[in-house]
CSV table of C-alpha atoms in Angstrom, one decimal:
chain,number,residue,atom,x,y,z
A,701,UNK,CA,-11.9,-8.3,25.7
A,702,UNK,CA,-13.1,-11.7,24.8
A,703,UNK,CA,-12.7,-13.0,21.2
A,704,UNK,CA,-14.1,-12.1,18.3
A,705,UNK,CA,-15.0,-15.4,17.7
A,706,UNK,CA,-14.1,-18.0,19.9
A,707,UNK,CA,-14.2,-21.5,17.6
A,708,UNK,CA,-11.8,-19.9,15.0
A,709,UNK,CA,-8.5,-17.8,14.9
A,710,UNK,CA,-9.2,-14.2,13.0
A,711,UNK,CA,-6.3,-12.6,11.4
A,712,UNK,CA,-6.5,-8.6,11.1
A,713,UNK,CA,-5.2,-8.0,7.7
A,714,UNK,CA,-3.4,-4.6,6.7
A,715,UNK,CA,-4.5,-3.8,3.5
A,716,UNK,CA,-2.2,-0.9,2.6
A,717,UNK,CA,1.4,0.7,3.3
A,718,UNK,CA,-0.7,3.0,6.2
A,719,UNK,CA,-1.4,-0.3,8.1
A,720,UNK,CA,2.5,-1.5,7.3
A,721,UNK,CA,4.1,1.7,8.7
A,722,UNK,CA,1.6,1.7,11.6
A,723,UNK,CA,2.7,-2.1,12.7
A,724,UNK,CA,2.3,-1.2,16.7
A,725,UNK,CA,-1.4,0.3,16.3
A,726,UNK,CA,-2.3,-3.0,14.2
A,727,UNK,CA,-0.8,-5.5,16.8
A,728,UNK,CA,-2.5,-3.8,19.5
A,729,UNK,CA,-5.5,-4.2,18.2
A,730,UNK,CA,-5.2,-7.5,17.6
A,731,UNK,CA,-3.8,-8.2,20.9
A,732,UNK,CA,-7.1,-6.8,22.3
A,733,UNK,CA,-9.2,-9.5,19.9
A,734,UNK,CA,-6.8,-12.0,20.6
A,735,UNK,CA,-6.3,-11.9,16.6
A,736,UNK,CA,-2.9,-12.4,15.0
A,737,UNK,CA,-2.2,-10.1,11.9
A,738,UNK,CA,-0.9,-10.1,8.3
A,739,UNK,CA,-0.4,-7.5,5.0
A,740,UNK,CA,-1.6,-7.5,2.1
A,741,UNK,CA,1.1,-5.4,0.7
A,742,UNK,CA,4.7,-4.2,1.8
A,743,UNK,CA,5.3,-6.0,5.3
A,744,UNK,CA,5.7,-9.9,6.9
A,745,UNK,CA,3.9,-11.3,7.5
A,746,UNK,CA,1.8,-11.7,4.2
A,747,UNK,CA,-1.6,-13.0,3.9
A,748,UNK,CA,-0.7,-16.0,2.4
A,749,UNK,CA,2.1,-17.1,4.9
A,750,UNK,CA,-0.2,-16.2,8.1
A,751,UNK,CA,-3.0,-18.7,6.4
A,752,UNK,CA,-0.5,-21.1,5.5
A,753,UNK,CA,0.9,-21.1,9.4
A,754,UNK,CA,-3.0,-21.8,10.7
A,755,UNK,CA,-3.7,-24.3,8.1
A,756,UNK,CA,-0.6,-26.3,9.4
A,757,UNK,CA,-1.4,-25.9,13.0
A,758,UNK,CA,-4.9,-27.7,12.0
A,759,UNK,CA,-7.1,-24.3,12.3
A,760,UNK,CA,-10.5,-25.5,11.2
A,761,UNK,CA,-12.1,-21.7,11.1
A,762,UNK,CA,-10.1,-18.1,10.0
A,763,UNK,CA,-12.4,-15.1,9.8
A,764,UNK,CA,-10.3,-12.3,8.1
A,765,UNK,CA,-10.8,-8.8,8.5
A,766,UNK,CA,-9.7,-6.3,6.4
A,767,UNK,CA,-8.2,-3.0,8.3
A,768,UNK,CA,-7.6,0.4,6.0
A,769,UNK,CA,-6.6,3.0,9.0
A,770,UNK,CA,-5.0,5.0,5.7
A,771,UNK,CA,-7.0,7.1,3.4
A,772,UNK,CA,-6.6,5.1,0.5
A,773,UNK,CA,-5.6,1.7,-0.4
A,774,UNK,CA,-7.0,-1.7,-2.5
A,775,UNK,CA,-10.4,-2.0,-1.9
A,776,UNK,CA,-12.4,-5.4,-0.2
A,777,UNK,CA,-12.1,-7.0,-2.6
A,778,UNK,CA,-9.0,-7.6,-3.4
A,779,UNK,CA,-9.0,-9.8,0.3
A,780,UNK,CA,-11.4,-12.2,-1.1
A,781,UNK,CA,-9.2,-12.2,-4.1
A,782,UNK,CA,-5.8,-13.0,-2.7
A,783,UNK,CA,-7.6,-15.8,0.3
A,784,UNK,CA,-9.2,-16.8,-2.6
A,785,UNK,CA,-6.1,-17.5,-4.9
A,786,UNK,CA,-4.5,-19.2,-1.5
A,787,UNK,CA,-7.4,-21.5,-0.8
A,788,UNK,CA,-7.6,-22.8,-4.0
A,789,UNK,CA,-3.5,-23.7,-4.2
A,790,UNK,CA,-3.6,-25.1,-1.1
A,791,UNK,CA,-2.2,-28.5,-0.9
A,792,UNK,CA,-3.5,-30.4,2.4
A,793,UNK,CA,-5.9,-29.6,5.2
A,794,UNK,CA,-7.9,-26.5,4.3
A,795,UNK,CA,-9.3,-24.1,6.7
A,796,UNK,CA,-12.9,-23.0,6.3
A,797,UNK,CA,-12.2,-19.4,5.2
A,798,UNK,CA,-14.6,-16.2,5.8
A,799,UNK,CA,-14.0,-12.9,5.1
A,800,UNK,CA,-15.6,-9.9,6.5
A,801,UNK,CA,-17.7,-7.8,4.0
A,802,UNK,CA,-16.6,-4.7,4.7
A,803,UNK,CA,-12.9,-3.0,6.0
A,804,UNK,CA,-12.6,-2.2,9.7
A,805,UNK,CA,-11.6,2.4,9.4
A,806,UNK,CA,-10.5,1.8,12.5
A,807,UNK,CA,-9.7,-0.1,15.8
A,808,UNK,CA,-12.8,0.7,16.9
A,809,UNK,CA,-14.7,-1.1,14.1
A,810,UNK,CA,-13.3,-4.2,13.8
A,811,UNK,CA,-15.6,-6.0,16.2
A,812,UNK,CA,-18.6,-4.6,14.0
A,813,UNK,CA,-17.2,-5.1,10.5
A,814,UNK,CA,-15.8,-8.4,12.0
A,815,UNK,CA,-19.2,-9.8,12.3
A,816,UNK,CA,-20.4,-10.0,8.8
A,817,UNK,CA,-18.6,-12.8,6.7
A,818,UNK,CA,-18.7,-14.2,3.6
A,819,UNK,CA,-17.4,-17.6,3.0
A,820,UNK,CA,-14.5,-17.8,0.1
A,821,UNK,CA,-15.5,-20.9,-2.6
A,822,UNK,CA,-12.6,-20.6,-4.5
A,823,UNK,CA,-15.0,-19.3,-7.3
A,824,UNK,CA,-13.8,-16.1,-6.8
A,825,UNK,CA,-12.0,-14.0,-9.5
A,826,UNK,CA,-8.2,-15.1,-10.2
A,827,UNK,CA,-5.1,-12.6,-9.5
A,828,UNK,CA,-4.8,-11.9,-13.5
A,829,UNK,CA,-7.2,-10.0,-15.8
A,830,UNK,CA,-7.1,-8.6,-19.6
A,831,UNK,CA,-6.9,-5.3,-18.1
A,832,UNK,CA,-3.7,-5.7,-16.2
A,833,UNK,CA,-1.5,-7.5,-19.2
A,834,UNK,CA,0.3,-4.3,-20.1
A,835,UNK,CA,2.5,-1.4,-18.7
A,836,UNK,CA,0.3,1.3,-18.2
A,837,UNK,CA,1.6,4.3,-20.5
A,838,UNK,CA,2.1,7.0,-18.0
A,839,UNK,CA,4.2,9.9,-18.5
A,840,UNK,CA,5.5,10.2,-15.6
A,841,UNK,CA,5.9,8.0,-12.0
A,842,UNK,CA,5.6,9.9,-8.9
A,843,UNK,CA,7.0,8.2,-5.8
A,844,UNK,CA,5.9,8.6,-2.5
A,845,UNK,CA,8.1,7.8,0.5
A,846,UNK,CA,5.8,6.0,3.3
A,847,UNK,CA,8.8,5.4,5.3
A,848,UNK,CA,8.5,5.9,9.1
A,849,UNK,CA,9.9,9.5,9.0
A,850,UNK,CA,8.2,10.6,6.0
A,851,UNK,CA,4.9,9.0,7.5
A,852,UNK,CA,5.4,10.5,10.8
A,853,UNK,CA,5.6,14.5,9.0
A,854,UNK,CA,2.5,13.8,6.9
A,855,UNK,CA,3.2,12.0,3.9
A,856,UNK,CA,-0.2,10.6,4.1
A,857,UNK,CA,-1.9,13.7,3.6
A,858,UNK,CA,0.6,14.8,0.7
A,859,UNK,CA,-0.6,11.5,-1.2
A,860,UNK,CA,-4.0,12.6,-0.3
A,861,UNK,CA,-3.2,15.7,-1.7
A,862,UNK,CA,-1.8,14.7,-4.3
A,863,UNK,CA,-4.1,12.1,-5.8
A,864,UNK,CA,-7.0,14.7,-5.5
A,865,UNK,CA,-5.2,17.3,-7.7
A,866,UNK,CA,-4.1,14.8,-10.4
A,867,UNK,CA,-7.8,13.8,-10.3
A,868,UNK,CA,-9.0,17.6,-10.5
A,869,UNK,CA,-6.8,17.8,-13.6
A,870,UNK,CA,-8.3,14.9,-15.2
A,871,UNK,CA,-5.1,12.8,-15.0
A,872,UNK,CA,-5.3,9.3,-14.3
A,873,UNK,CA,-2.6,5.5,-14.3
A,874,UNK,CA,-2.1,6.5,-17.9
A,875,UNK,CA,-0.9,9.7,-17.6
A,876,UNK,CA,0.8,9.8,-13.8
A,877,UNK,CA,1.0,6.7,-11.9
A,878,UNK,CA,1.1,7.1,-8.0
A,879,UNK,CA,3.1,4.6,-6.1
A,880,UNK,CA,4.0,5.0,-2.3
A,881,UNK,CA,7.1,3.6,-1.2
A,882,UNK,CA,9.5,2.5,1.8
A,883,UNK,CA,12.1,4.9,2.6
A,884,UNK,CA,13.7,6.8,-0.5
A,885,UNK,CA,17.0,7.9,2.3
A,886,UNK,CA,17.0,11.7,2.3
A,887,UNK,CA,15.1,11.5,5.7
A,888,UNK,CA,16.1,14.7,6.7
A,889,UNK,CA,13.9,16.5,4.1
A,890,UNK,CA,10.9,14.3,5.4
A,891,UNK,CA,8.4,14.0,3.3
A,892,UNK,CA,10.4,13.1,0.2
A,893,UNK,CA,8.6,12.4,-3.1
A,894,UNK,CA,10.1,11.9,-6.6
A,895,UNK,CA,9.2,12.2,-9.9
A,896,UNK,CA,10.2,10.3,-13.1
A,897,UNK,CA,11.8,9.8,-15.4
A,898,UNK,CA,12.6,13.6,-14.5
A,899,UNK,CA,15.2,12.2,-11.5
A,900,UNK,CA,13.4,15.2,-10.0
A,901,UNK,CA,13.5,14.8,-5.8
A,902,UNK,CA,10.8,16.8,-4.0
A,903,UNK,CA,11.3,17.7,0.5
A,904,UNK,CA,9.0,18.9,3.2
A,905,UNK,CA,6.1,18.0,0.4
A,906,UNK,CA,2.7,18.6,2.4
A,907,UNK,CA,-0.8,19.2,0.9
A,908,UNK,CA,-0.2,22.5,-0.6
A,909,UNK,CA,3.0,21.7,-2.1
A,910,UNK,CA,2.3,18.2,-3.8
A,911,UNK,CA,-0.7,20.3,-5.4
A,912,UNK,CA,2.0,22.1,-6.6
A,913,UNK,CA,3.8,19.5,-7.8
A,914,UNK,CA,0.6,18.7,-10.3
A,915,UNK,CA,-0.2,21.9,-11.5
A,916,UNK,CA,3.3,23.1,-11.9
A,917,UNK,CA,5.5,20.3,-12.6
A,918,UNK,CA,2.9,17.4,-13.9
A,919,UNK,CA,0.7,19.6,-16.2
A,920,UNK,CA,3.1,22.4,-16.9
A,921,UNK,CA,6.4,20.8,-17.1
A,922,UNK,CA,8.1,23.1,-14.4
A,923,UNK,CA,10.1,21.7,-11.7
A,924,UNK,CA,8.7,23.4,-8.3
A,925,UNK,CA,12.3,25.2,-7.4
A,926,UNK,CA,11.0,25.7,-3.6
A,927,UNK,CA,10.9,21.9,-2.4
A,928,UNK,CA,13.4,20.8,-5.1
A,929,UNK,CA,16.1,19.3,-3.7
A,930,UNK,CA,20.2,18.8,-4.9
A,931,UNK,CA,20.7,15.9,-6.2
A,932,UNK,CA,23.8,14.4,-7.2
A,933,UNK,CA,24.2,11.6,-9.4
A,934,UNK,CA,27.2,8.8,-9.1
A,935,UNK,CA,29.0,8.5,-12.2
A,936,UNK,CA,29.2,4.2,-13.1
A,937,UNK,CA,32.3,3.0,-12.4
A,938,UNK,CA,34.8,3.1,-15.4
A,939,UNK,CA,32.5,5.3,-17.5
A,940,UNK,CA,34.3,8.6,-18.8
A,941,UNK,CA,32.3,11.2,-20.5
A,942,UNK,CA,33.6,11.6,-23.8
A,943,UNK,CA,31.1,14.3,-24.6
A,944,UNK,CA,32.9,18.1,-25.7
């Protein structure tokens, strides 16, 4: 397969966890486009450091495309956003930057998305806002393991699951916030999500039973027995309970 343009280097960029846990797929694909790759979240390399190792090799031309092989994720543009941010604290030689309009669903579609590009100005909006200044003030904080095990057994489709239910409840960041994870260690009981500040630890969580976990847990403040699992907490070291 020739490149995907063949006057500039293009960088595949996962935007999610999905693309971090699914490393192989990524790099294949870019092996096929004669791309090199780089995350936006949760893996090396980053977006920055991959742009900051062509700008020093003298790249005059990066096309980035965004790749979301995962359900959900940050949307397009937050790619402009963080190349933005880069381009504009570079110090030194300064690649022309241009960034696909739309995310690549697949390996299939990254030759198509790849060849609509917008060029980053460095006008672009900055990586703070009003709207992100505080702690959001959720109730509770579900964690979902996106380790390698827990991704292998479904874990996607439990976050899936998941966010639909909180959203069929009318829940939203203020009242649960979602956040996937790397491995939480109980891989055994693959896929592991946990909820606090309950210390509640949740196994084998597919779609039914993380829609469960909302209705039951979330909304009606009962732990769901069936998927709970033991958990054992280490007492600190030199603290005695003094408690009757």
């Amino acid at each position: 397969m020739t490149p995907l343009s063949p006057r500039a280097a293009v960088v595949l960029v996962g935007m999610s966890i999905g693309e971090a846990v699914r490393r192989d797929e990524l790099l294949r694909t870019a092996a096929a486009h004669r791309a090199s790759i780089a995350f936006l979240q949760q893996a090396d390399p980053s977006l920055s450091a991959e742009l900051t190792r062509l700008a020093d090799a003298g790249t005059e031309t990066v096309v980035l495309v965004g790749v979301r092989l995962a359900g959900s994720g940050p949307a397009q543009s937050w790619l402009r956003r963080i190349a933005a941010h880069w381009w504009r604290e570079r110090a030194g030689h300064r690649p022309e930057l241009l960034v696909a309009t739309r995310l690549a669903d697949s390996p299939d579609a990254v030759a198509t998305v790849a060849a609509a590009t917008k060029a980053v100005t460095g006008s672009e909006p900055g990586l703070t806002s009003a709207a992100w200044e505080d702690v959001t003030g959720h109730r509770h904080q579900v964690l979902v393991c996106r380790g390698p095990r827990c991704t292998a057994l479904g874990a996607e489709e439990g976050a899936r699951a998941l966010v639909r239910e909180l959203a069929a409840q009318g829940l939203g960041d203020d009242d649960v916030l979602v956040t996937q994870t790397g491995c939480q260690f109980p891989c055994n009981q693959a896929p592991v999500v946990t909820v606090q500040p309950d210390d509640v630890w949740y196994g084998s969580v597919d779609p039914a039973a993380a829609g469960r976990i909302v209705t039951e847990h979330l909304v009606d403040g009962r732990p769901v027995e069936s998927h709970r699992l033991p958990r054992h907490r280490k007492e600190q070291a030199g603290h005695h309970d003094t408690s009757p």
